[in-house]
Amino acid sequence: MVVDEDGLVTYANRSFGETLGLTPKVILGERVDSLFTEWPDSSKLQRTATDGSLLDLTGCLADGEEVPLSCSVRAIENGKTQFVVFLRERNSLRGENVHDAVPDIFYAFDMDGSLFEWNDRLSAVTGYDDAELASMTPLDFVPPDDREMIANAIDKVLEGEQIETRQSALVTKMGEHIPYEFNASRLTDSEGTLVGYVGTGRNIAEREAAKRALRESERMRATLISNLPGMAYRCANEPDWPMEFVSEGSHELTGYDPDQIESGTVSWGDDVIHSEDRKRVWEEVQDALAEKESFELTYRIRTADGETRWVWEQGRGVYEDRVDATEGADVMNGADGSSMRANDLVALEGFISDVTDQRETEQALRREKEQFQSLVQGVEEYAIFMLDPKGIVQSWNTGAEQVKGYEREEIVGEHFSTFYTDEDVASGVPEQNLADAVEHGSTEDKGWRVRTDGSLFWRTSLSQHSELKKGTPRICEGDSRHD
């Protein structure tokens, strides 16, 4: 802050206001001794400014509490003496020269735009020595493209009482452009005469880098979501699933635009999820949330044009994880001010994709398998049964019961080598027949086989390899006997 000889505050930046819990506008024009329990007189301030020592003060906070502070002082001589006061919490600057420790640059310009006061930080950051700084104007520190903006901000400061803040680059002697946030306020003498303006500048390079990183992260996320064949979402855990966010994929999936779903014009629970599946979807999601597990389910939806489609959804609960929220402790939700507890469910997030084609294929394969089994079960003249890739019997028709003598219950789940003679088993004939069927699609074999009662019969067998379901090969084997 800046204090004149009469003890009136003529400038205060945001950091000073935050220290005392006040805004700069409230502080301007106030007597400085009303802000501290005890304020040093002008002679003591002058001595402190000369020797660079620190003063211990006690600040009066807006809520009536007191805070121990340390300050250093610089004197500004521009017709009348004013004091620039740098404040920090006590002990944070012990053993340091405050002008070297303050991270912000400080500057004071007269009405002609000449720099007549600054801290060492300005020289350290820009690379200019004191003689060079004394000859510079405000516009010498910013890029040409920003000079009109800065000049207009200075005019506003000189014309009014408000503090003006602008972002630009601070141009160093070596030509480096450092992102900075500048502020300025009118500087008056004890009689209220305008003598110039003072301000501070803060390096915001890290803040700007963080903003860029966030924007890039959001861009990458948006690109990823837009390329996914489906719809990403965030919604509340309520039966109608009100959506806070849905991706552009919603239109292709449902026929509805994102804004229709996000606004509630179209309800995901009432308008999109098939009426016969709503109860099951709710119950399965709640069961998963009760265990704090992710959920995965398949259900039907009704699109904008009335078509029924099958979708697959995978999602999870999002829980309150604020660092200042201990488990079971109330915290304020920044979004709406409502009270929340750590680990409370905030929302659901997930992804939904169209699996109609896959579902229809599975249903067609299931029907095909059922029809096949129905067909072969009625055949009595031939033994027809199905093996899995390892040779385990999976199905058994009436003809197989008559030819081989085994009931369905006693043979399903057994290895088909049961039907072979001991000599053939020892020679690896069953495994070879199975391998030939897989490799060549089918194989024909003649030989002696064993019934359940131990008797032998001669048979001709045709083994056919097929895939009733993708990735799951089956061997269909048919026997005809020759007694």
Coordinates of C-alpha atoms in Angstrom, one line a residue, residues 120-374:
D120 CA 14.7 -4.2 -7.0
R121 CA 12.4 -6.9 -8.4
L122 CA 11.7 -4.8 -11.5
S123 CA 15.4 -4.5 -12.3
A124 CA 15.9 -8.2 -11.6
V125 CA 13.1 -9.4 -13.9
T126 CA 13.7 -7.0 -16.8
G127 CA 17.5 -6.8 -16.8
Y128 CA 17.6 -3.0 -16.9
D129 CA 19.8 -1.2 -14.5
D130 CA 18.5 1.8 -12.4
A131 CA 19.8 4.4 -14.9
E132 CA 17.9 2.7 -17.7
L133 CA 14.7 2.3 -15.7
A134 CA 14.7 6.0 -14.8
S135 CA 14.5 6.9 -18.4
M136 CA 11.7 4.5 -19.3
T137 CA 7.9 5.0 -19.7
P138 CA 5.2 2.4 -19.0
L139 CA 4.8 1.6 -22.7
D140 CA 8.5 0.6 -23.0
F141 CA 7.7 -2.5 -20.9
V142 CA 5.0 -4.0 -23.1
P143 CA 4.8 -5.3 -26.7
P144 CA 3.7 -2.8 -29.4
D145 CA 0.4 -4.6 -30.0
D146 CA -0.6 -4.1 -26.3
R147 CA 0.5 -0.4 -25.9
E148 CA -2.8 1.1 -26.9
M149 CA -4.6 -1.2 -24.4
I150 CA -2.2 -0.2 -21.6
A151 CA -2.3 3.5 -22.5
N152 CA -6.1 3.4 -22.3
A153 CA -6.0 1.7 -18.9
I154 CA -3.6 4.4 -17.6
D155 CA -6.0 7.1 -18.8
K156 CA -8.8 5.4 -17.0
V157 CA -6.8 5.4 -13.8
L158 CA -5.9 9.1 -14.1
E159 CA -9.5 10.0 -14.9
G160 CA -11.2 8.0 -12.1
E161 CA -10.8 6.3 -8.8
Q162 CA -11.0 2.7 -9.8
I163 CA -8.1 0.3 -9.9
E164 CA -7.4 -1.0 -13.4
T165 CA -6.0 -4.5 -14.0
R166 CA -4.7 -5.6 -17.4
Q167 CA -2.8 -8.7 -18.7
S168 CA 0.1 -8.3 -21.1
A169 CA 3.7 -9.4 -21.6
L170 CA 6.5 -7.8 -19.7
V171 CA 9.3 -7.3 -22.2
T172 CA 12.8 -7.7 -20.8
K173 CA 16.0 -6.1 -22.0
M174 CA 16.8 -9.3 -23.9
G175 CA 13.5 -9.3 -25.7
E176 CA 11.9 -12.0 -23.6
H177 CA 8.1 -11.8 -23.3
I178 CA 6.9 -12.8 -19.8
P179 CA 3.1 -13.1 -19.1
Y180 CA 2.2 -10.5 -16.4
E181 CA -0.8 -9.1 -14.7
F182 CA -0.5 -5.3 -14.0
N183 CA -2.6 -3.1 -11.8
A184 CA -2.5 0.6 -11.1
S185 CA -4.2 3.2 -9.0
R186 CA -4.1 7.0 -8.7
L187 CA -1.3 8.5 -6.5
T188 CA -2.2 11.7 -4.8
D189 CA -0.5 13.9 -2.2
S190 CA -1.8 14.9 1.2
E191 CA -3.9 17.6 -0.3
G192 CA -5.5 15.2 -2.8
T193 CA -3.7 16.5 -5.8
L194 CA -3.0 13.9 -8.4
V195 CA 0.7 13.3 -8.8
G196 CA 0.8 10.1 -10.8
Y197 CA 0.0 6.4 -10.4
V198 CA 1.4 3.4 -8.6
G199 CA 1.0 -0.3 -9.2
T200 CA 2.3 -3.8 -9.1
G201 CA 2.9 -6.5 -11.6
R202 CA 2.6 -10.2 -11.0
N203 CA 4.2 -13.0 -13.1
I204 CA 1.3 -15.2 -14.3
A205 CA 3.4 -17.5 -16.6
E206 CA 2.6 -20.6 -14.4
R207 CA -1.1 -19.7 -14.3
E208 CA -1.2 -19.2 -18.1
A209 CA 0.7 -22.5 -18.6
A210 CA -1.8 -24.2 -16.4
K211 CA -4.7 -22.7 -18.4
R212 CA -3.1 -23.8 -21.6
A213 CA -2.6 -27.3 -20.3
L214 CA -6.2 -27.5 -19.2
R215 CA -7.5 -26.3 -22.6
E216 CA -5.3 -28.8 -24.3
S217 CA -6.5 -31.6 -22.0
E218 CA -10.1 -30.5 -22.7
R219 CA -9.4 -30.4 -26.4
M220 CA -7.9 -33.9 -26.4
R221 CA -10.8 -35.2 -24.3
A222 CA -13.3 -33.7 -26.7
T223 CA -11.5 -35.2 -29.7
L224 CA -11.4 -38.6 -28.0
I225 CA -15.1 -38.5 -27.2
S226 CA -16.1 -37.3 -30.6
N227 CA -14.3 -40.2 -32.2
L228 CA -15.8 -42.9 -30.0
P229 CA -18.7 -44.9 -31.6
G230 CA -21.2 -44.0 -29.0
M231 CA -22.2 -41.5 -26.3
A232 CA -20.3 -40.3 -23.2
Y233 CA -22.4 -38.9 -20.4
R234 CA -22.5 -37.5 -16.9
C235 CA -25.9 -37.6 -15.1
A236 CA -27.5 -37.5 -11.7
N237 CA -28.4 -40.8 -9.9
E238 CA -32.2 -40.4 -10.2
P239 CA -34.7 -42.7 -11.9
D240 CA -35.1 -40.4 -14.9
W241 CA -31.3 -40.0 -15.2
P242 CA -31.2 -36.2 -15.8
M243 CA -28.1 -35.5 -17.9
E244 CA -25.5 -32.8 -17.1
F245 CA -23.5 -33.7 -20.2
V246 CA -23.8 -35.9 -23.2
S247 CA -21.4 -36.0 -26.1
E248 CA -22.2 -35.4 -29.8
G249 CA -22.6 -39.1 -30.3
S250 CA -26.0 -38.9 -28.8
H251 CA -27.5 -37.9 -32.2
E252 CA -26.3 -41.0 -34.0
L253 CA -27.2 -43.2 -31.1
T254 CA -30.7 -41.9 -30.3
G255 CA -31.6 -39.4 -32.9
Y256 CA -31.7 -36.6 -30.3
D257 CA -29.2 -33.7 -30.1
P258 CA -27.2 -33.2 -26.9
D259 CA -29.0 -30.0 -25.9
Q260 CA -32.4 -31.8 -26.1
I261 CA -31.2 -34.4 -23.6
E262 CA -29.1 -32.0 -21.4
S263 CA -32.0 -29.5 -21.1
G264 CA -34.4 -32.2 -20.0
T265 CA -36.6 -31.7 -23.1
V266 CA -36.0 -35.4 -23.7
S267 CA -35.7 -37.5 -20.6
W268 CA -33.2 -40.4 -20.8
G269 CA -35.2 -42.4 -18.3
D270 CA -38.7 -41.7 -19.5
D271 CA -38.3 -41.1 -23.2
V272 CA -35.2 -43.1 -24.3
I273 CA -34.9 -46.2 -22.1
H274 CA -37.5 -48.9 -23.2
S275 CA -40.3 -49.0 -20.7
E276 CA -39.9 -52.7 -20.1
D277 CA -36.2 -52.2 -19.1
R278 CA -36.4 -49.1 -16.9
K279 CA -36.9 -51.0 -13.6
R280 CA -34.1 -53.5 -14.3
V281 CA -31.6 -50.7 -15.4
W282 CA -32.3 -48.7 -12.2
E283 CA -31.9 -51.8 -9.9
E284 CA -28.7 -53.0 -11.5
V285 CA -27.1 -49.6 -11.3
Q286 CA -28.1 -49.2 -7.6
D287 CA -26.7 -52.6 -6.8
A288 CA -23.4 -51.7 -8.2
L289 CA -23.3 -48.3 -6.5
A290 CA -24.1 -49.9 -3.2
E291 CA -20.8 -51.8 -3.5
K292 CA -19.1 -48.7 -5.0
E293 CA -18.3 -50.8 -8.1
S294 CA -18.6 -49.9 -11.8
F295 CA -21.6 -51.2 -13.6
E296 CA -22.1 -52.8 -17.1
L297 CA -25.5 -53.6 -18.6
T298 CA -27.4 -54.1 -21.8
Y299 CA -30.8 -52.8 -22.5
R300 CA -33.2 -51.4 -25.1
I301 CA -33.8 -47.8 -26.1
R302 CA -36.4 -46.1 -28.2
T303 CA -34.9 -43.6 -30.7
A304 CA -36.3 -40.3 -31.9
D305 CA -38.0 -42.1 -34.9
G306 CA -39.5 -44.8 -32.7
E307 CA -37.0 -47.5 -33.6
T308 CA -36.0 -50.0 -30.8
R309 CA -32.2 -50.4 -30.5
W310 CA -30.0 -52.4 -28.1
V311 CA -27.3 -50.5 -26.2
W312 CA -24.4 -51.5 -23.9
E313 CA -23.6 -49.2 -21.1
Q314 CA -20.6 -49.1 -18.8
G315 CA -20.3 -46.5 -16.0
R316 CA -19.3 -45.7 -12.5
G317 CA -20.2 -43.4 -9.6
V318 CA -18.3 -40.1 -9.0
Y319 CA -17.8 -39.3 -5.3
E320 CA -17.0 -36.2 -3.4
D321 CA -13.2 -36.0 -3.0
R322 CA -12.4 -32.5 -1.9
V323 CA -9.2 -32.3 0.0
D324 CA -10.8 -30.4 2.8
A325 CA -13.6 -32.9 3.3
T326 CA -13.0 -35.6 5.8
E327 CA -15.1 -38.7 5.7
G328 CA -18.5 -38.0 7.2
A329 CA -17.7 -34.2 7.6
D330 CA -20.0 -31.7 5.9
V331 CA -18.6 -29.5 3.2
M332 CA -20.2 -27.0 0.8
N333 CA -20.7 -28.1 -2.7
G334 CA -19.3 -25.2 -4.8
A335 CA -21.8 -25.8 -7.5
D336 CA -25.0 -25.0 -5.6
G337 CA -24.0 -24.4 -2.1
S338 CA -25.6 -27.5 -0.7
S339 CA -24.1 -29.5 2.1
M340 CA -22.2 -32.6 1.1
R341 CA -20.1 -35.2 2.9
A342 CA -16.8 -36.7 1.8
N343 CA -17.4 -39.8 -0.3
D344 CA -21.0 -38.7 -1.1
L345 CA -22.1 -39.7 -4.6
V346 CA -21.9 -36.6 -6.9
A347 CA -22.9 -38.0 -10.3
L348 CA -22.6 -40.9 -12.6
E349 CA -20.2 -41.0 -15.6
G350 CA -20.0 -43.5 -18.4
F351 CA -20.3 -44.5 -22.0
I352 CA -23.2 -46.0 -24.1
S353 CA -22.8 -47.7 -27.4
D354 CA -25.1 -49.4 -30.0
V355 CA -24.9 -53.2 -29.9
T356 CA -28.0 -53.9 -31.9
D357 CA -26.2 -55.7 -34.7
Q358 CA -24.3 -57.8 -32.2
R359 CA -27.4 -58.6 -30.3
E360 CA -29.3 -59.6 -33.4
T361 CA -26.4 -61.8 -34.6
E362 CA -26.4 -63.5 -31.2
Q363 CA -30.1 -64.1 -31.3
A364 CA -29.9 -65.5 -34.9
L365 CA -27.1 -67.9 -33.8
R366 CA -29.1 -69.0 -30.8
R367 CA -32.2 -69.6 -33.0
E368 CA -30.0 -71.5 -35.5
K369 CA -28.6 -73.6 -32.7
E370 CA -32.0 -74.4 -31.3
Q371 CA -33.3 -75.3 -34.8
F372 CA -30.3 -77.5 -35.4
Q373 CA -30.7 -79.3 -32.1
S374 CA -34.4 -79.7 -32.7

